[in-house]
XYZ file of C-alpha atoms in Angstrom:
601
model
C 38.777 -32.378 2.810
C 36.563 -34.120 5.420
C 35.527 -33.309 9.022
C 36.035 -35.668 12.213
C 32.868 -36.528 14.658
C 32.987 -34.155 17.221
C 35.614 -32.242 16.160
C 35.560 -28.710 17.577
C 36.043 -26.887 13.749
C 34.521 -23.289 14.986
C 37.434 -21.589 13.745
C 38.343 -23.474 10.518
C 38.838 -20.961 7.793
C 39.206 -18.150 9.994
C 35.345 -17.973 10.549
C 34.462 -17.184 14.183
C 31.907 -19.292 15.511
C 28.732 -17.310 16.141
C 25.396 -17.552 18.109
C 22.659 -19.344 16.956
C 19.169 -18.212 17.032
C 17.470 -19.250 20.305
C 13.931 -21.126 19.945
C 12.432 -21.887 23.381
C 11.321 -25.536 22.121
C 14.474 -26.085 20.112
C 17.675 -24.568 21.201
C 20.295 -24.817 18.654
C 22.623 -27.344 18.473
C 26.286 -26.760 20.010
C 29.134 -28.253 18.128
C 29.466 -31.830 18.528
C 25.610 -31.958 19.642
C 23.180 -34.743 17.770
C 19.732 -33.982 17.609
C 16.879 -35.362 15.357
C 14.940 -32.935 12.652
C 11.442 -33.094 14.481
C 9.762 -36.109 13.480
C 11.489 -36.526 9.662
C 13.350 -39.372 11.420
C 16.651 -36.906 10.114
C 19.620 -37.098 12.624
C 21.525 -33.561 12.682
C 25.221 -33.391 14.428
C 26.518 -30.166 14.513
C 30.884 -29.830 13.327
C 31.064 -26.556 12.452
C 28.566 -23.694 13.077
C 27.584 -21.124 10.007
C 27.890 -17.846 9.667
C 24.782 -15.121 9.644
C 21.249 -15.904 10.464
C 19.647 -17.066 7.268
C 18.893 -20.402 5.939
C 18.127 -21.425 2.261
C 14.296 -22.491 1.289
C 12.770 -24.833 -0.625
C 13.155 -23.848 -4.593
C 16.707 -22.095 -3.674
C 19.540 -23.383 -5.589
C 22.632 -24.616 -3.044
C 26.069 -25.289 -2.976
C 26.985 -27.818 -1.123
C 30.002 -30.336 -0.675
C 29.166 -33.937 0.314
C 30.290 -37.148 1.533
C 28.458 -39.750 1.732
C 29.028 -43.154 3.578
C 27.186 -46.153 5.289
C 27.250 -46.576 8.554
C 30.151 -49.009 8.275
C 32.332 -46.179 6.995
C 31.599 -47.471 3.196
C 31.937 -44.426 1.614
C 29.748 -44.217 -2.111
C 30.261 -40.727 -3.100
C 31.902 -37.836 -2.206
C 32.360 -33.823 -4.400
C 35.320 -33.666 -2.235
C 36.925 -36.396 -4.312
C 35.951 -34.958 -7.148
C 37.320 -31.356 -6.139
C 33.573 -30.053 -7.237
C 30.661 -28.963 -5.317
C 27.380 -29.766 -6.253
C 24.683 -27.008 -7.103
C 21.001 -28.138 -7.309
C 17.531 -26.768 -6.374
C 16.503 -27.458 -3.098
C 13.288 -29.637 -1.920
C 13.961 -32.032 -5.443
C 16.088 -34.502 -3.866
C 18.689 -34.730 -6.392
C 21.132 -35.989 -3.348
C 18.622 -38.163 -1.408
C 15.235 -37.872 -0.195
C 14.951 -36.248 3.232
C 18.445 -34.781 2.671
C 16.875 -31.456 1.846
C 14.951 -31.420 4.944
C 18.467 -31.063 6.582
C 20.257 -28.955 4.546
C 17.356 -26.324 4.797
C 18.462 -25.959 8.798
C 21.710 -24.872 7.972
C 23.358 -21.525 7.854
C 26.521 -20.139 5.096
C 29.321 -22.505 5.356
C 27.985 -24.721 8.171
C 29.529 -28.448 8.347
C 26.852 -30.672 9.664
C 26.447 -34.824 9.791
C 22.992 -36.199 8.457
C 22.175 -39.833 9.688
C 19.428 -40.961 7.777
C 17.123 -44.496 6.038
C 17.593 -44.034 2.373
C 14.108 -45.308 0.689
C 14.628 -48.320 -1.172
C 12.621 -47.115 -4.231
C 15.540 -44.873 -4.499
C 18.498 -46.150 -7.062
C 19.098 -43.034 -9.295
C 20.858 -40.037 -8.596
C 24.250 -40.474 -7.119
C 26.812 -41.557 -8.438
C 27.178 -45.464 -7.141
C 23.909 -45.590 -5.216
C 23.148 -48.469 -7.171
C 25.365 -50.979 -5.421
C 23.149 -49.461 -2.178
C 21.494 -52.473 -0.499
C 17.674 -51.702 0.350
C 16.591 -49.350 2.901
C 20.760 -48.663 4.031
C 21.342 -46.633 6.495
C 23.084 -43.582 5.325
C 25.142 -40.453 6.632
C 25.666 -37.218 4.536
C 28.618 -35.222 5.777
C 27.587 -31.777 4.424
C 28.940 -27.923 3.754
C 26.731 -25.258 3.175
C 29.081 -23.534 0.440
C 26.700 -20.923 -0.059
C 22.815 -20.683 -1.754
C 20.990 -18.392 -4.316
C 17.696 -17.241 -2.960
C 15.185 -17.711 -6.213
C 11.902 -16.235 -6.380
C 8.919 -17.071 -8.619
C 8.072 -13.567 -8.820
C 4.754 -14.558 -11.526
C 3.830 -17.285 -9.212
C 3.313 -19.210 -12.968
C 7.488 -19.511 -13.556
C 7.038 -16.746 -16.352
C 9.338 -14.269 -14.117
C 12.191 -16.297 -12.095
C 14.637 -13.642 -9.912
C 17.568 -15.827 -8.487
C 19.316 -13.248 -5.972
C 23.486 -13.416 -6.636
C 24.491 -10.765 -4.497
C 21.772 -9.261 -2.178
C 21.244 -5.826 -0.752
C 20.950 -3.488 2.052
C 17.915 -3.789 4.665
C 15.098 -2.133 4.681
C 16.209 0.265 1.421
C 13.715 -1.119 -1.501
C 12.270 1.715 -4.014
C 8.467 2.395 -4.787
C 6.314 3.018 -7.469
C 7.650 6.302 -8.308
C 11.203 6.125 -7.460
C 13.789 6.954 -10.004
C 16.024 4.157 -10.060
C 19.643 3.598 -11.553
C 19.954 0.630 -13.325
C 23.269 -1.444 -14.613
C 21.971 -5.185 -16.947
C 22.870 -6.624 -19.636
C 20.104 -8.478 -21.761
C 20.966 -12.164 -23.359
C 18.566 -14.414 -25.384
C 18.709 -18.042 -24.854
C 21.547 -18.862 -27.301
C 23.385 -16.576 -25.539
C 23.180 -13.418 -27.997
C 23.754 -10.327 -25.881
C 20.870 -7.589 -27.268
C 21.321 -5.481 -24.781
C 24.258 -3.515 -22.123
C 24.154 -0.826 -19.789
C 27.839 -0.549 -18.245
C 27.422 2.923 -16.984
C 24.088 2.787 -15.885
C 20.755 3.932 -16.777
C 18.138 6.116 -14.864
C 14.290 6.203 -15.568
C 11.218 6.661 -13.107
C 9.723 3.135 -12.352
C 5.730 4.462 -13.116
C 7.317 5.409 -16.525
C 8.691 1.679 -17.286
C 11.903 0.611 -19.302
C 13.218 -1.723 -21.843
C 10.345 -4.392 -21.415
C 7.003 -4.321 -19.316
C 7.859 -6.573 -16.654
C 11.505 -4.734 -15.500
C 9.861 -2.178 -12.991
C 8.075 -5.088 -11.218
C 11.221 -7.064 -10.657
C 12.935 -3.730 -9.765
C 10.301 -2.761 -7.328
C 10.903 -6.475 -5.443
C 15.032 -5.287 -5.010
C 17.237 -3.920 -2.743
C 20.007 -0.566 -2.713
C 23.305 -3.303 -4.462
C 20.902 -6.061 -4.986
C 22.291 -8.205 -7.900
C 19.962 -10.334 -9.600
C 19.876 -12.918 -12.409
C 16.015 -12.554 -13.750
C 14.836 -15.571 -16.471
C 12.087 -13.908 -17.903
C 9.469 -16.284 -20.223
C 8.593 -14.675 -24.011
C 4.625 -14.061 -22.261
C 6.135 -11.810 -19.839
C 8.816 -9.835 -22.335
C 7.564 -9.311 -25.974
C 6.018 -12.066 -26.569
C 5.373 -12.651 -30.336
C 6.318 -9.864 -31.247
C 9.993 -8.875 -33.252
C 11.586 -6.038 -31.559
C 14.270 -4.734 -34.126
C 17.276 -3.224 -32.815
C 17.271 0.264 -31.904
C 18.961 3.060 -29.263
C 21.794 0.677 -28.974
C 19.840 -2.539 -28.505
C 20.111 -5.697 -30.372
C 16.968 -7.317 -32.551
C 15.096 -9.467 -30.274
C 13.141 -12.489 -32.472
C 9.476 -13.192 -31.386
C 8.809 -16.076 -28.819
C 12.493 -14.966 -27.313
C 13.280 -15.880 -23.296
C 15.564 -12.923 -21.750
C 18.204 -13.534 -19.001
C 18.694 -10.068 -17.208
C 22.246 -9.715 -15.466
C 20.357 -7.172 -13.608
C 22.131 -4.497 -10.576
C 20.351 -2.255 -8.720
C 22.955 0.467 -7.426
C 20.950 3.169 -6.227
C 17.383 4.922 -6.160
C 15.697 8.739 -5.283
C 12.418 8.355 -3.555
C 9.758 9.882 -5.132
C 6.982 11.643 -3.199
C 3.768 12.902 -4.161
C 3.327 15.451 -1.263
C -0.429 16.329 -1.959
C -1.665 13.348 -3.209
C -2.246 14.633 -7.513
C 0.742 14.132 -8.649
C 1.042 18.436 -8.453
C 3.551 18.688 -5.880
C 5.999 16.187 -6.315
C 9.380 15.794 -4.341
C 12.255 13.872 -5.411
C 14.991 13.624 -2.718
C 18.652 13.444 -4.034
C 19.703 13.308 -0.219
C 18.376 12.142 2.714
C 17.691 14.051 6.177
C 18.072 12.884 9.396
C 15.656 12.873 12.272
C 12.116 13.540 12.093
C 10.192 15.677 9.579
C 9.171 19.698 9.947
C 5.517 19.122 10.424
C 2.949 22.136 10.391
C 3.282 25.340 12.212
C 7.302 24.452 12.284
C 9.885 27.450 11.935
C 11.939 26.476 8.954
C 15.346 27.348 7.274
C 15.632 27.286 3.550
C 17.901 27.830 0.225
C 16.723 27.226 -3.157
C 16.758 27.698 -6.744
C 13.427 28.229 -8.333
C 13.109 27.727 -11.904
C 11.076 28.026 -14.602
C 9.991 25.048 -17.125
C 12.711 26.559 -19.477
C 15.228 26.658 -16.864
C 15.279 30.360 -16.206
C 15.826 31.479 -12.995
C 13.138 33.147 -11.056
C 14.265 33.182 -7.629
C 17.678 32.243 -5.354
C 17.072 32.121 -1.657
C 20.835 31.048 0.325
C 23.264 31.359 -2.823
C 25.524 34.354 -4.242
C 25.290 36.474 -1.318
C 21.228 35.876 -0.370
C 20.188 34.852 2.493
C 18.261 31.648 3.359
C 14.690 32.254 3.598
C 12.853 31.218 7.628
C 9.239 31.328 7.602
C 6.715 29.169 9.705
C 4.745 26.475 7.782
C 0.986 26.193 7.432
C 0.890 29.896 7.538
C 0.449 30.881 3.652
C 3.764 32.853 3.961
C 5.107 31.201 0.506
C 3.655 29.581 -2.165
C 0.968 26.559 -1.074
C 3.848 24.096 -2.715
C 6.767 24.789 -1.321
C 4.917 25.509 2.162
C 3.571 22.052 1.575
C 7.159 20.238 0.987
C 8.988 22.258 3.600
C 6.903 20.356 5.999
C 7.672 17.093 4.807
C 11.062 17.945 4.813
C 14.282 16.231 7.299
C 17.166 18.518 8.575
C 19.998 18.157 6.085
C 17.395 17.378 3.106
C 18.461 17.810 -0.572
C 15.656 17.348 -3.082
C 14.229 18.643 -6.544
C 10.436 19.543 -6.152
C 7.472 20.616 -9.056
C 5.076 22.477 -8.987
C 1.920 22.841 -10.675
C 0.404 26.475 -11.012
C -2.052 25.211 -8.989
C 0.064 25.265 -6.004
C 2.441 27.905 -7.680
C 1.482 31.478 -8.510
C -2.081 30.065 -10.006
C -3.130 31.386 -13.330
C -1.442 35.235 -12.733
C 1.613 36.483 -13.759
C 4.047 37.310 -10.719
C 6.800 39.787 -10.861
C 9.712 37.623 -8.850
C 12.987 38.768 -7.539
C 15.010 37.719 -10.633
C 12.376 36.842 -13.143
C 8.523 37.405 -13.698
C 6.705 34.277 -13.778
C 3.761 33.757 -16.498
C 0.935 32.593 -15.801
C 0.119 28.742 -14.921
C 3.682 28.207 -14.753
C 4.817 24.815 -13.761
C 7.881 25.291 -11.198
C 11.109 23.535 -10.357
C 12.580 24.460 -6.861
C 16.292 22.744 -5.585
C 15.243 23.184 -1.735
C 17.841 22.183 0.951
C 15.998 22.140 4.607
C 18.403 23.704 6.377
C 17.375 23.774 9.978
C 13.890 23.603 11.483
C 12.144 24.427 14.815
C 9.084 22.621 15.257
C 6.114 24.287 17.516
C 5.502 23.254 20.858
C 3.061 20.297 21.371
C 0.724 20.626 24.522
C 3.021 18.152 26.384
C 6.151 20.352 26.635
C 3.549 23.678 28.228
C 2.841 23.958 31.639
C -0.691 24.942 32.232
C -0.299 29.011 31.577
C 1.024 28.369 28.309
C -1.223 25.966 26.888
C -4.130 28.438 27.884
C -2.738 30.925 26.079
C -1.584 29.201 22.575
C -5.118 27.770 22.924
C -6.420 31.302 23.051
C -3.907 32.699 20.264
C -4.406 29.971 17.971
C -8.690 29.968 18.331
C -8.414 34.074 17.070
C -6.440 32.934 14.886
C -8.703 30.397 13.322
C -11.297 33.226 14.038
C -9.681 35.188 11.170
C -8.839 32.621 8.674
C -13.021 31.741 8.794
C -13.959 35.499 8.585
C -11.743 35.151 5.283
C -13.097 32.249 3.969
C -10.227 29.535 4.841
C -12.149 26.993 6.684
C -10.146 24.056 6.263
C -7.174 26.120 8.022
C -9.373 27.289 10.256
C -10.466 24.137 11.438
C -7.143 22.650 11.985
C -6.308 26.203 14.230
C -9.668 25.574 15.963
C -8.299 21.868 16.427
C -5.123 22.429 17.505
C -6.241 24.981 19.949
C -8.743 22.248 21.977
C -5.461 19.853 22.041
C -4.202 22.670 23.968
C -6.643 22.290 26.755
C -7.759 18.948 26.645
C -9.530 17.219 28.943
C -5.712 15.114 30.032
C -4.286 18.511 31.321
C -3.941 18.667 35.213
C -5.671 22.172 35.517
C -6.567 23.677 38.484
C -9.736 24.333 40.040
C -9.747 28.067 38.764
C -8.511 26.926 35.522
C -11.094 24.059 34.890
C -14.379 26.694 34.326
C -12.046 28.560 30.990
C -10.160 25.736 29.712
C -13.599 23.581 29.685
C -15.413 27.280 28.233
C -12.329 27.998 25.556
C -12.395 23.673 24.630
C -16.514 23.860 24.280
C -16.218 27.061 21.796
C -13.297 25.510 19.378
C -15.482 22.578 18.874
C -18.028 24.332 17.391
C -15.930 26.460 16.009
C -14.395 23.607 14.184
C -18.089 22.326 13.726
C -19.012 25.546 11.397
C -15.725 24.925 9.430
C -16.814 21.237 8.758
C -20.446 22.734 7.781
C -18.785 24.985 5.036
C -17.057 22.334 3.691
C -19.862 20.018 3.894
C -18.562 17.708 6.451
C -21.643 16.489 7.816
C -20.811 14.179 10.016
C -17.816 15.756 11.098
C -19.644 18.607 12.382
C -22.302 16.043 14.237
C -19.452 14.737 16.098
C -18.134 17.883 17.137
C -21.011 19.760 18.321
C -21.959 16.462 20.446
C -18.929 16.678 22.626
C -19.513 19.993 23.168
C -23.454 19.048 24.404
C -21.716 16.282 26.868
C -18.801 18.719 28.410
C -22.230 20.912 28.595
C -23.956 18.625 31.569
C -27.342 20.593 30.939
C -27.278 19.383 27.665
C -28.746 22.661 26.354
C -26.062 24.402 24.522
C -27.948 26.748 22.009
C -24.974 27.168 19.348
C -23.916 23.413 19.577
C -27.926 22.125 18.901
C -28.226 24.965 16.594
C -25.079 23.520 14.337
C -26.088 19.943 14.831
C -29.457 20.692 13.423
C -28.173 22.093 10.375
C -26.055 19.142 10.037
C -29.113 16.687 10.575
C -30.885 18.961 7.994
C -28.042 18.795 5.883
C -28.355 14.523 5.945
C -32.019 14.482 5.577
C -32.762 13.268 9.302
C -35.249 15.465 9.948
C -36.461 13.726 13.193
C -32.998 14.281 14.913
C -32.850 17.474 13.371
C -36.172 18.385 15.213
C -35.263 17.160 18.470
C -32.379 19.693 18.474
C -34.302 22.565 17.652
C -36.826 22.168 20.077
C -34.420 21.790 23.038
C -32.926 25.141 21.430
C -35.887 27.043 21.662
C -36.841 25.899 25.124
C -33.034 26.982 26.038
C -33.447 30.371 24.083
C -37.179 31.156 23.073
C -36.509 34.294 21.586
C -33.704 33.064 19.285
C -34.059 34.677 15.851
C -31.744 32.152 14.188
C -33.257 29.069 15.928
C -36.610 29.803 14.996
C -35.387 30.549 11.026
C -33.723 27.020 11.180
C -37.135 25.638 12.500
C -38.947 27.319 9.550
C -36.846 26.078 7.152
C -37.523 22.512 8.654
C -41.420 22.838 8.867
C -40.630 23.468 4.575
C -38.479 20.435 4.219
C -41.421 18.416 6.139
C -43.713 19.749 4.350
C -41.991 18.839 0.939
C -40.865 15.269 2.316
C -44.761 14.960 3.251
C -45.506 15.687 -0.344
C -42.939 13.791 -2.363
C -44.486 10.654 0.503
C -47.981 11.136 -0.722
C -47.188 11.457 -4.405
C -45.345 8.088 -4.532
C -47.754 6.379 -2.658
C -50.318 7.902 -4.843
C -47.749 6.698 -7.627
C -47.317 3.123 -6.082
C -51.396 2.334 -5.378
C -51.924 3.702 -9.064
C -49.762 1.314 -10.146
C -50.952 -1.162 -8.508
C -54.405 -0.565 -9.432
C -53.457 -0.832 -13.158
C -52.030 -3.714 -12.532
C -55.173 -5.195 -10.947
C -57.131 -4.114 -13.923
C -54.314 -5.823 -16.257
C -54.495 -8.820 -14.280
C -58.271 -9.120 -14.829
C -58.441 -8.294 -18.554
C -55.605 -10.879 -18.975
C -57.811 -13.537 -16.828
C -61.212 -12.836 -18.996
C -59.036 -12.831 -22.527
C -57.452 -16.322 -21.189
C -60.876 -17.533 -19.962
C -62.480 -16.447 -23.433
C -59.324 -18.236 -25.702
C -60.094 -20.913 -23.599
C -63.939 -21.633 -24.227
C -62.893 -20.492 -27.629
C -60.495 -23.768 -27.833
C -63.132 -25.896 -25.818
C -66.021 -25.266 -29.222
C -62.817 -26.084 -31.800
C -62.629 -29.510 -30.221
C -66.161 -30.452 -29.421
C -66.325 -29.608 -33.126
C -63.842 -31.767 -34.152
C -65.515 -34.794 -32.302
C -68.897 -34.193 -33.639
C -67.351 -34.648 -37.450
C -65.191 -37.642 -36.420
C -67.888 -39.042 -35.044
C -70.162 -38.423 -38.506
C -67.547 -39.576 -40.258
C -66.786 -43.362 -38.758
C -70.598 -43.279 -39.398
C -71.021 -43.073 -42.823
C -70.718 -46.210 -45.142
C -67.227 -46.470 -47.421
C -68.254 -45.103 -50.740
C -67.160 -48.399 -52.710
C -69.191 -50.243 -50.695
C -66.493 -52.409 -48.866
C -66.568 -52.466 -44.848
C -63.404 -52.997 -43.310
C -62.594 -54.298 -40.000
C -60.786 -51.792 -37.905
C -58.361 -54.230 -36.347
């Protein structure tokens, strides 16, 4: 079947002709349209748009039917006559040269005319180029049948992925995903060793079958089918892998073609970042997640290691279980997960003791827990409320949440939970930052209530030996200050400065601390307990520049003992070979003992 010029062929096989993607220097070509390739010296006419968006690549293998002809209307080859399309890799110019440069422009079942100058070094290839005079003139009438996208996924050919069937957007697993998996293994010859019709499941981080199938997995999409060629380097190399579990013996120095599906996947998440709260989703959520300080609606299933049941919260008659995240109303873990969690979230979560019930036994509703239990919850999220953010307040309100969440960080600190604390103290200055439209009356308390969270937050980030953390805060609160002489902010930045070893810095503060407050008990400890750090920097200086000039004293003295030894082995050598020359000299002196002189030349 061929194609006229020109012919409008939009709706040939039922296909409805669709838009093509618009590029401001090159719009795309309208059917019937002529147009050459940029400066390949490739003419393009458009008969029948594609379908889709994509194009093939170089290294993808096409399918393509082709007739080609001279400009005469000579025709010298055709897969139409032949009732068989041609499949080849792109960018090798199996066809003709510069033929792949045009086929690449084309989209799934596109009809296009190439007009072309075949090379003359070119004879091989087609059937009857041959009889081609030099440097003819040729035109390829092409279809795009359809392409296999092929990836070198190595970059060295070891691992080849050629993509038969591909899969949904933006839905690719990660590194600890469990994934469900249909293949079937063949060696070269065509042995099958191995077949998975029903599927198997396995996390990727835990591997399967042969070293290199999570990588290829971890490149695929939700119904991705794949053909991988993978090279014996990259599979078992030289070693024998005798059949086991169902699989087939696989000889050393074997190649393995992987029929290879990917039908579905559970995302994997480490919530705290050790691998000791781990979530596994079975179903997804919709909309945003929980967040911290959100009102959320639960049912579970808690479980022990051994399966017993510790714990039902929204089954047989119990009600779900609200509380408010961040707020060390449950156990750290599941507080932790809940606020990852979507509405309408389904997943299977473990828990290490740490984040569990710790190293004590706990009598639970059902069960009593031992201690350092690991823990398996089924959680569904069933409906959340997340806190107000400052935005959605009008000015009363954000005063007093910054108030009620500041006490509240107040009491978490008296008990020893400064990283909490900090984020309250935080979350209370957001409150009242410096973007809300206050009034006049307003401005002296929200600009007093932002100054103490600061430093609030500042002695949380001292306790937990955030240095610098606490720098920064306490020197916002000395700018909002315009005197600059903010005793508690100095104070804390001091210690800080201390804390880093810059004791200059650390000094400054303290002095414009006293002059602020003379009497200040605790400013004048903190200065004492400088004056001892200077006075133990000032001895640790002297001692290793006592150290270095004693050093390099000895050295001096080495230097000169070497010099006098060298200057003695050298006068020492001088006497050995005046010595020498004396006897030679006594020697060419004295007559030959048999009495015979002999010339010396």
């Amino acid at each position: 079947m061929t194609f006229e010029k020109g012919a409008n062929l939009s709706d040939i096989d039922g296909e409805e002709e669709e838009p093509g993607e618009v590029i401001e220097s090159a719009p795309p070509l309208k059917v019937g349209e002529e147009r050459e390739l940029g400066n390949s010296g490739i003419k393009k006419e458009l008969l029948k748009n594609g379908v889709g968006w994509d194009t093939p690549e170089f290294g993808d293998e096409v399918t393509i039917h082709y007739v080609g002809t001279l400009l005469d209307g000579t025709k010298f080859d055709s897969t139409r006559d032949r009732y068989d399309p041609l499949t080849f890799k792109l960018g090798t110019g199996q066809v003709a040269t510069g033929l792949d440069n045009g086929i690449i422009t084309m989209k799934k079942r596109e009809c296009a005319v190439f007009t072309f100058t075949l090379p003359s070094e070119l004879r091989f290839g087609v059937e009857g180029r041959d009889s081609l005079p030099p440097n003819s003139v040729v035109q390829f009438e092409v279809e795009l049948v359809s392409w296999i996208t092929v990836v070198d996924l190595s970059k060295d050919g070891g691992i080849v992925k050629k993509i038969l069937e591909k899969g949904e957007r933006d839905a690719s697993p990660g590194d600890l995903d469990e994934v469900l998996v249909k293949y079937q293994v063949m060696l070269g010859d065509g042995t099958m060793v191995a077949k998975t019709p029903e599927g198997v499941e396995f996390y990727l981080k835990d591997g399967h079958f042969c070293p290199v199938l999570s990588k290829a997995i971890l490149t695929m999409k939700k119904g991705e089918k794949v053909k991988l060629v993978i090279q014996p380097q990259y599979a078992f190399g030289e070693e024998r892998r005798d059949a086991c579990d169902g699989f087939g013996t696989i000889p050393p120095n074997s190649a393995l073609d992987f029929n290879l599906e990917l039908p579905s996947f559970k995302h994997v998440v480490d919530v705290t970042g050790d691998s000791k709260v781990v979530k596994k989703i079975l179903k997804e959520g919709e909309g945003t997640s929980a967040d911290e300080g959100a009102t959320v609606t639960i049912s579970y299933i808690a479980r022990l290691e051994d399966g017993t049941v510790f714990e039902k919260k929204g089954y047989d008659g119990e009600q779900p279980l609200e509380f408010i995240t961040d707020e060390e109303q449950v156990i750290a873990g599941l507080d932790r997960v809940a606020a990852t969690m979507k509405k309408g979230e389904w997943a299977i979560v473990t828990i290490n003791h740490e984040y569990g019930f710790g190293n004590v036994e706990a009598k639970q509703d059902l069960a009593t827990v031992p201690s350092c239990a690991k823990l398996y919850y089924e959680v569904e999220m069933m409906d959340f409320i997340k806190e107000k953010v400052p935005w959605e307040m009008n000015n009363q309100e954000k005063i007093e949440a910054a108030g009620r969440k500041k006490e509240e960080g107040n009491l978490l600190f008296k008990n020893g939970k400064y990283e909490r604390a900090g984020k309250k103290y935080n979350k209370a200055a957001d409150c009242v930052n410096e973007d809300g439209s206050f009034v006049d009356d307003e401005q002296k308390l929200v600009k007093s209530l932002r100054v103490s969270c600061w430093l609030n937050s500042a002695a949380c980030c001292l306790k937990l030996k955030d240095y610098q953390g606490a720098i920064e805060l306490c020197s916002k609160g000395i700018v909002l200050d315009c005197d600059c002489h903010n005793v508690k902010a100095l104070y804390r930045r001091a210690q800080a400065y201390m804390e880093i070893a810059d004791l200059i810095l650390a000094e400054l503060d303290i002095k414009k601390a006293i002059e602020a407050d003379p009497p200040n008990r605790e400013v004048k400890l903190l200065q004492k307990s400088l004056k001892q750090l200077q006075a133990e920097g000032s001895k640790r200086d002297a001692k290793f520049y006592a150290n270095m000039f004693a050093r390099a004293t000895k050295d001096s003295s080495v230097a000169t003992k070497k010099l006098k030894l060298e200057k003695s082995e050298e006068e020492k050598r001088r006497e050995v070979a005046v010595a020498m020359e004396t006897e030679k000299e006594v020697d060419s002196s004295a007559p030959p003992k048999d009495g015979v002189v002999v010339d010396s030349c």
